[in-house]
Short mmCIF file of C-alpha atoms in Angstrom, two decimals:
data_model
loop_
_atom_site.label_atom_id
_atom_site.label_comp_id
_atom_site.label_asym_id
_atom_site.label_seq_id
_atom_site.Cartn_x
_atom_site.Cartn_y
_atom_site.Cartn_z
CA MET A 101 0.00 0.00 0.00
CA LYS A 102 2.86 2.31 0.88
CA TYR A 103 4.55 1.77 -2.51
CA LEU A 104 1.24 2.22 -4.31
CA LYS A 105 0.77 5.63 -2.66
CA GLN A 106 4.32 6.59 -3.59
CA PHE A 107 3.71 5.54 -7.18
CA PHE A 108 0.51 7.58 -7.44
CA GLY A 109 2.21 10.53 -5.71
CA PHE A 110 5.11 10.39 -8.17
CA THR A 111 2.75 10.08 -11.16
CA LEU A 112 0.60 12.99 -9.99
CA GLY A 113 3.66 15.16 -9.36
CA PHE A 114 5.09 14.26 -12.77
CA LEU A 115 1.85 15.16 -14.55
CA ILE A 116 1.53 18.45 -12.67
CA THR A 117 5.15 19.29 -13.56
CA LEU A 118 4.47 18.56 -17.24
CA ALA A 119 1.31 20.69 -17.16
CA LEU A 120 3.17 23.62 -15.56
CA LEU A 121 6.03 23.26 -18.05
CA GLU A 122 3.55 23.23 -20.95
CA LEU A 123 1.83 26.31 -19.55
CA PHE A 124 5.17 28.09 -19.21
CA LEU A 125 6.31 27.18 -22.74
CA GLN A 126 3.09 28.44 -24.30
CA SER A 127 2.61 31.59 -22.19
CA ALA A 128 6.29 32.62 -22.40
CA GLU A 129 6.17 31.93 -26.15
CA VAL A 130 9.50 30.09 -25.99
CA ASN A 131 8.10 27.93 -28.75
CA ALA A 132 4.77 27.98 -30.55
CA LEU A 133 2.48 25.13 -31.47
CA THR A 134 2.96 23.86 -35.01
CA ASN A 135 1.28 26.09 -37.61
CA VAL A 136 1.01 23.43 -40.33
CA LYS A 137 -1.38 20.58 -40.93
CA GLN A 138 -1.68 17.76 -43.46
CA ASP A 139 -3.91 18.01 -46.50
CA LYS A 140 -4.35 15.32 -49.18
CA VAL A 141 -4.43 17.95 -51.95
CA LEU A 142 -1.99 20.62 -50.75
CA GLY A 143 0.25 18.40 -48.66
CA SER A 144 1.75 20.19 -45.67
CA ARG A 145 -0.28 23.40 -45.53
CA LEU A 146 -0.55 26.36 -43.16
CA ASN A 147 -3.10 25.83 -40.42
CA PRO A 148 -5.71 28.65 -40.42
CA ASN A 149 -5.69 30.94 -37.35
CA SER A 150 -2.50 29.39 -35.95
CA ASN A 151 0.31 31.38 -34.34
CA PHE A 152 4.00 31.06 -35.10
CA LEU A 153 7.37 32.09 -33.69
CA TYR A 154 10.51 32.45 -35.76
CA PHE A 155 14.08 32.40 -34.41
CA ASN A 156 16.83 32.41 -37.02
CA GLU A 157 18.19 35.44 -38.86
CA GLY A 158 15.68 37.61 -37.02
CA PHE A 159 12.85 37.20 -34.52
CA THR A 160 9.16 37.43 -35.34
CA ILE A 161 5.78 36.55 -33.87
CA GLY A 162 2.91 36.18 -36.28
CA LYS A 163 -0.30 34.43 -37.21
CA VAL A 164 -1.71 32.52 -40.16
CA ASN A 165 -4.99 34.08 -41.27
CA ALA A 166 -8.42 32.41 -41.37
CA TYR A 167 -7.88 31.17 -44.95
CA GLY A 168 -4.50 29.54 -44.45
CA TYR A 169 -1.95 32.07 -45.75
CA TYR A 170 0.03 34.95 -44.24
CA GLY A 171 -1.29 38.51 -44.03
CA PRO A 172 -4.82 39.94 -43.79
CA SER A 173 -7.76 37.55 -44.17
CA TYR A 174 -8.87 38.45 -47.66
CA PRO A 175 -11.65 36.01 -48.68
CA ARG A 176 -11.80 33.97 -51.88
CA THR A 177 -14.32 36.30 -53.47
CA LYS A 178 -13.51 39.95 -54.14
CA ASP A 179 -15.39 43.07 -55.16
CA ALA A 180 -15.29 44.18 -58.79
CA ASN A 181 -13.36 47.34 -57.89
CA VAL A 182 -10.57 45.44 -56.13
CA GLU A 183 -7.31 44.65 -57.89
CA ARG A 184 -5.72 41.69 -56.19
CA ILE A 185 -1.99 40.88 -56.46
CA ALA A 186 -0.81 37.37 -55.53
CA LEU A 187 2.78 36.85 -54.39
CA ILE A 188 3.76 33.21 -55.01
CA GLY A 189 7.14 31.67 -54.22
CA ASP A 190 9.52 30.30 -51.61
CA SER A 191 10.74 31.52 -48.20
CA TYR A 192 11.90 34.86 -49.68
CA VAL A 193 8.24 35.62 -50.39
CA GLU A 194 6.99 34.00 -47.18
CA GLY A 195 9.27 36.42 -45.31
CA VAL A 196 8.59 35.25 -41.75
CA GLN A 197 11.98 36.69 -40.77
CA VAL A 198 10.30 40.10 -40.39
CA PHE A 199 7.07 41.22 -38.79
CA GLU A 200 4.05 41.54 -41.08
CA ARG A 201 4.13 45.35 -40.88
CA ASN A 202 7.66 45.30 -42.38
CA HIS A 203 7.00 42.70 -45.10
CA PHE A 204 7.08 43.96 -48.69
CA ARG A 205 3.51 42.64 -49.10
CA ASN A 206 2.23 45.21 -46.61
CA LYS A 207 4.49 48.01 -47.87
CA LEU A 208 3.54 47.40 -51.52
CA GLU A 209 -0.17 47.36 -50.69
CA ASN A 210 0.16 50.63 -48.78
CA LEU A 211 2.06 52.29 -51.64
CA LEU A 212 -0.50 51.20 -54.23
CA ASN A 213 -3.45 52.44 -52.17
CA GLN A 214 -1.84 55.70 -51.03
CA VAL A 215 -1.01 56.89 -54.56
CA ASN A 216 -4.09 55.38 -56.16
CA ASN A 217 -5.97 57.87 -58.34
CA SER A 218 -8.64 55.44 -59.55
CA SER A 219 -11.76 54.11 -57.89
CA ASN A 220 -10.11 50.72 -57.50
CA SER A 221 -8.38 49.53 -54.34
CA TYR A 222 -5.52 47.05 -54.05
CA GLN A 223 -5.08 43.90 -52.03
CA VAL A 224 -1.73 42.08 -51.95
CA LEU A 225 -1.79 38.43 -50.80
CA ASN A 226 1.24 36.50 -49.56
CA PHE A 227 1.24 32.89 -50.81
CA GLY A 228 4.93 32.29 -50.10
CA ARG A 229 5.93 28.92 -48.64
CA SER A 230 9.31 27.93 -47.32
CA GLY A 231 11.07 25.26 -49.39
CA PHE A 232 8.95 25.72 -52.51
CA ASN A 233 10.50 25.44 -55.95
CA LEU A 234 8.77 26.31 -59.23
CA ASN A 235 7.06 22.91 -59.42
CA ASP A 236 5.65 23.37 -55.90
CA ALA A 237 4.55 26.92 -56.71
CA TYR A 238 2.70 25.71 -59.80
CA CYS A 239 0.82 23.01 -57.85
CA TYR A 240 0.01 25.53 -55.10
CA TYR A 241 -1.24 28.02 -57.66
CA GLU A 242 -3.50 25.47 -59.34
CA ASN A 243 -4.85 23.97 -56.09
CA PHE A 244 -5.10 27.01 -53.84
CA VAL A 245 -4.06 30.45 -55.12
CA LYS A 246 -6.50 30.44 -58.05
CA GLN A 247 -9.42 30.27 -55.62
CA PHE A 248 -8.69 33.85 -54.54
CA ASN A 249 -9.10 35.29 -58.06
CA PRO A 250 -5.90 37.37 -58.26
CA THR A 251 -5.75 40.08 -60.91
CA VAL A 252 -1.94 40.05 -61.04
CA LYS A 253 0.06 36.89 -60.37
CA LEU A 254 3.75 37.34 -59.47
CA ILE A 255 5.76 34.08 -59.45
CA PHE A 256 9.07 34.60 -57.62
CA VAL A 257 11.96 32.34 -58.60
CA SER A 258 15.52 32.14 -57.31
CA PRO A 259 18.20 29.89 -58.90
CA GLY A 260 17.43 26.77 -56.85
CA ASP A 261 13.71 27.06 -57.61
CA LEU A 262 14.44 26.24 -61.25
CA VAL A 263 15.94 22.83 -60.41
CA ASN A 264 13.61 19.89 -61.01
CA ARG A 265 14.27 17.85 -57.85
CA GLY A 266 11.50 15.34 -58.49
CA PRO A 267 8.62 14.35 -56.19
CA ILE A 268 8.95 14.56 -52.39
CA ALA A 269 6.95 12.90 -49.64
CA SER A 270 5.07 15.94 -48.36
CA ARG A 271 3.64 17.74 -51.42
CA PRO A 272 1.99 17.10 -54.80
CA TYR A 273 4.22 17.05 -57.87
CA ALA A 274 3.61 18.18 -61.46
CA LEU A 275 4.84 15.85 -64.20
CA LEU A 276 4.44 15.36 -67.93
CA GLN A 277 2.09 12.77 -69.39
CA ASN A 278 1.71 12.80 -73.17
CA GLU A 279 3.10 16.36 -73.27
CA ASP A 280 0.45 17.57 -70.80
CA ILE A 281 1.04 18.67 -67.20
CA VAL A 282 -0.55 16.35 -64.66
CA ILE A 283 -0.40 16.85 -60.89
CA ASP A 284 0.41 13.67 -58.97
CA TYR A 285 -1.00 13.41 -55.43
CA GLY A 286 0.75 10.14 -54.58
CA PHE A 287 2.56 11.79 -51.65
CA SER A 288 -0.46 10.95 -49.48
CA LYS A 289 0.49 7.27 -49.78
CA SER A 290 4.05 7.81 -48.49
CA GLU A 291 5.15 6.55 -45.07
CA LYS A 292 6.07 10.08 -43.99
CA TYR A 293 2.59 11.39 -44.79
CA LYS A 294 0.90 8.41 -43.13
CA PHE A 295 2.96 8.94 -39.97
CA LYS A 296 1.98 12.61 -39.81
CA GLU A 297 -1.65 11.77 -40.55
CA SER A 298 -1.74 9.09 -37.82
CA THR A 299 -0.40 11.58 -35.26
CA ALA A 300 -2.51 14.52 -36.48
CA ALA A 301 -4.79 14.41 -33.42
CA PHE A 302 -1.80 15.24 -31.20
CA ARG A 303 -0.18 17.87 -33.41
CA GLY A 304 -0.81 21.50 -32.55
CA LYS A 305 -2.17 20.63 -29.11
CA SER A 306 1.01 20.75 -27.03
CA VAL A 307 4.54 22.10 -27.34
CA ILE A 308 5.92 19.15 -25.40
CA LEU A 309 4.01 16.66 -27.56
CA GLY A 310 5.40 18.50 -30.58
CA TYR A 311 8.94 17.87 -29.29
CA ILE A 312 8.10 14.20 -28.78
CA LEU A 313 6.64 13.83 -32.29
CA LYS A 314 9.70 15.51 -33.81
CA THR A 315 11.92 13.14 -31.86
CA LEU A 316 9.95 10.13 -33.09
CA GLU A 317 10.28 11.37 -36.66
CA LEU A 318 14.06 11.77 -36.23
CA ILE A 319 14.24 8.21 -34.91
CA ARG A 320 12.08 6.92 -37.75
CA THR A 321 14.31 8.55 -40.37
CA ASP A 322 17.61 7.72 -38.59
CA ASN A 323 18.56 11.42 -38.50
CA TYR A 324 18.93 11.29 -34.70
CA LYS A 325 22.25 9.44 -35.05
CA TYR A 326 24.12 12.38 -36.48
CA ILE A 327 22.53 14.76 -33.95
CA LEU A 328 23.68 12.54 -31.05
CA PHE A 329 27.13 11.57 -32.32
CA GLY A 330 28.04 14.43 -34.69
CA LYS A 331 31.33 13.89 -36.52
CA PHE A 332 31.81 10.61 -34.65
CA SER A 333 28.61 9.17 -36.11
CA SER A 334 30.60 7.14 -38.65
CA ILE A 335 32.26 5.15 -35.86
CA GLY A 336 30.65 1.85 -34.98
CA GLY A 337 28.55 1.65 -38.11
CA VAL A 338 26.53 4.81 -37.45
CA THR A 339 26.04 6.51 -40.81
CA GLU A 340 26.87 10.21 -40.95
CA ARG A 341 24.06 12.43 -42.11
CA LYS A 342 24.74 14.05 -45.45
CA THR A 343 24.80 17.79 -44.92
CA LYS A 344 25.26 18.65 -48.57
CA LYS A 345 24.13 16.88 -51.69
CA GLU A 346 26.54 16.46 -54.54
CA LYS A 347 25.47 18.98 -57.14
CA LYS A 348 25.51 18.21 -60.81
CA LYS A 349 25.17 20.55 -63.76
CA GLU A 350 21.44 21.23 -64.07
CA ILE A 351 19.40 22.33 -67.07
CA LEU A 352 15.89 23.66 -67.42
CA SER A 353 13.96 20.39 -67.54
CA ASP A 354 11.06 19.73 -69.90
CA ILE A 355 8.56 19.90 -67.04
CA THR A 356 10.05 23.20 -65.84
CA LYS A 357 9.76 24.71 -69.33
CA LYS A 358 6.19 23.43 -69.66
CA ILE A 359 5.25 24.97 -66.31
CA ILE A 360 6.76 28.32 -67.34
CA LEU A 361 4.72 28.32 -70.55
CA LYS A 362 1.54 27.22 -68.77
CA LEU A 363 1.87 30.04 -66.24
CA ARG A 364 2.68 32.47 -69.06
CA ASN A 365 -0.61 31.52 -70.72
CA GLN A 366 -2.38 32.40 -67.46
CA ASP A 367 -0.85 35.91 -67.51
CA CYS A 368 1.59 35.22 -64.68
CA ILE A 369 4.63 37.48 -64.31
CA PHE A 370 7.91 35.96 -63.13
CA VAL A 371 10.04 37.85 -60.63
CA VAL A 372 13.67 36.69 -60.74
CA HIS A 373 16.33 37.18 -58.10
CA THR A 374 19.70 35.56 -57.48
CA GLU A 375 20.25 36.74 -53.91
CA THR A 376 20.33 33.39 -52.14
CA THR A 377 22.72 32.03 -49.55
CA ILE A 378 23.70 29.23 -51.95
CA ASN A 379 24.43 30.40 -55.49
CA ASP A 380 25.30 27.05 -57.06
CA TYR A 381 22.54 27.39 -59.65
CA ASP A 382 22.92 31.01 -60.72
CA TYR A 383 23.60 29.88 -64.29
CA LEU A 384 20.03 28.58 -64.47
CA VAL A 385 18.73 32.15 -64.20
CA LYS A 386 20.56 33.02 -67.42
CA ASP A 387 18.97 29.98 -69.12
CA PHE A 388 15.58 30.99 -67.74
CA LEU A 389 15.90 34.57 -69.00
CA GLU A 390 16.88 33.39 -72.48
CA PHE A 391 14.00 30.90 -72.57
CA SER A 392 11.59 33.59 -71.36
CA LYS A 393 12.74 36.07 -74.00
CA ASP A 394 12.35 33.47 -76.77
CA ASN A 395 8.84 32.59 -75.56
CA LYS A 396 7.56 36.07 -74.64
CA VAL A 397 7.31 35.34 -70.93
CA LYS A 398 6.83 38.45 -68.77
CA VAL A 399 9.72 38.88 -66.35
CA ILE A 400 10.65 41.38 -63.63
CA ASN A 401 14.39 41.14 -62.93
CA PHE A 402 15.62 42.23 -59.49
CA SER A 403 19.24 42.46 -60.67
CA PRO A 404 19.17 46.26 -61.30
CA LEU A 405 17.75 46.80 -57.80
CA PHE A 406 20.39 44.66 -56.09
CA GLU A 407 23.23 46.21 -58.09
CA LYS A 408 22.02 49.67 -57.10
CA LEU A 409 21.82 48.69 -53.43
CA LYS A 410 25.29 47.15 -53.53
CA THR A 411 26.69 50.31 -55.11
CA ASN A 412 25.14 52.34 -52.27
CA ASN A 413 26.52 49.86 -49.68
CA THR A 414 22.97 49.09 -48.55
CA ASN A 415 22.66 45.91 -46.51
CA TYR A 416 19.38 44.36 -47.60
CA ASN A 417 19.97 40.71 -46.64
CA TYR A 418 22.49 41.02 -43.81
CA TRP A 419 21.45 40.24 -40.23
CA PRO A 420 23.74 41.81 -37.58
CA VAL A 421 22.31 39.61 -34.79
CA THR A 422 23.63 36.43 -36.42
CA ASN A 423 26.35 38.10 -38.48
CA LYS A 424 25.33 36.38 -41.70
CA LYS A 425 23.56 36.97 -44.97
CA GLY A 426 20.22 35.30 -45.54
CA HIS A 427 16.67 36.33 -46.32
CA PHE A 428 15.72 39.94 -46.93
CA ASN A 429 15.87 42.15 -43.85
CA GLU A 430 13.55 45.10 -43.15
CA ARG A 431 15.51 47.42 -45.46
CA GLY A 432 15.39 44.77 -48.19
CA HIS A 433 11.62 44.43 -47.91
CA ASN A 434 11.24 48.20 -48.10
CA GLU A 435 13.37 48.48 -51.26
CA ILE A 436 11.63 45.52 -52.92
CA ALA A 437 8.20 47.08 -52.26
CA LYS A 438 9.28 50.36 -53.91
CA PHE A 439 10.81 48.52 -56.87
CA LEU A 440 7.69 46.41 -57.48
CA TYR A 441 5.49 49.49 -57.12
CA GLU A 442 7.44 51.22 -59.86
CA MET A 443 7.31 48.14 -62.11
CA ILE A 444 3.54 47.76 -61.65
CA ASN A 445 2.95 51.45 -62.38
CA LYS A 446 5.20 51.28 -65.46
CA SER A 447 3.24 48.31 -66.83
CA LYS A 448 0.02 50.34 -66.66
CA ASN A 449 1.36 53.29 -68.59
#
């Protein structure tokens, strides 16, 4: 009886400690609950009305809107007098390194509405997603962005976004079948997706449970070995995690070219920039620009902007806190908003 009381006392104390720790982690915002959920069409998508914290180059606190993208909750339908601009691309568009008020989405929208002489108003929507390449952006556009009826569609591409990496286990993938683009949703049958789906009831409910689920995923994929043993992970048969893939000379693949032409036919405008932390694929931008010129694809090139900023010694992607270059900082977002505003105005004249 004595040991039974001790056991129950220990269990109760342990549970109370976990509850207090969970309360502390959530209230102190040391870490936020996951802001993504699984979807059989979109794959890993942003969870509507979820909060997020970001610690890396900078620090931000933000929220996903009611429709599952960043920024104001603009609904799928829009008034006839509203011009809607969709920003589609990778983490440079997502821009969670800065607060929403400093993102070029917000600054561009303010510029367009402040100097607007017509009866129309402007809404700028941020559909950026970290890790997206052009194939991902195309699938996202077809399955999600189109629903919001954008007037202007800006597809942002950096060098790595033009590489055709093939299908992955968390998102749909566009491929060619008989010269037509077909979106494959086979990712929902992958082990990774099934694992996330089977644990969906626990995700987003607890920070501690989130840590546990991440740990289980590391164990399932064997990635925990390198984290535990580091450079000694090769000793005793423990395989070292590959930190860098061997890069081969890439070309614009047939599916990439087909996607570019398909988006061109839907009046999309490509926005090209080469300011990434890894510039191994810069040569692809040259190939893309030549292909675009030959096929009358509309392109906005950020190169003149970046060259101008470099000449003026303006740090637009440098983060003093971490002493490294990365995504666009607040100054970068401000300059990009002004540049896009000028380009949009020029296209109307």
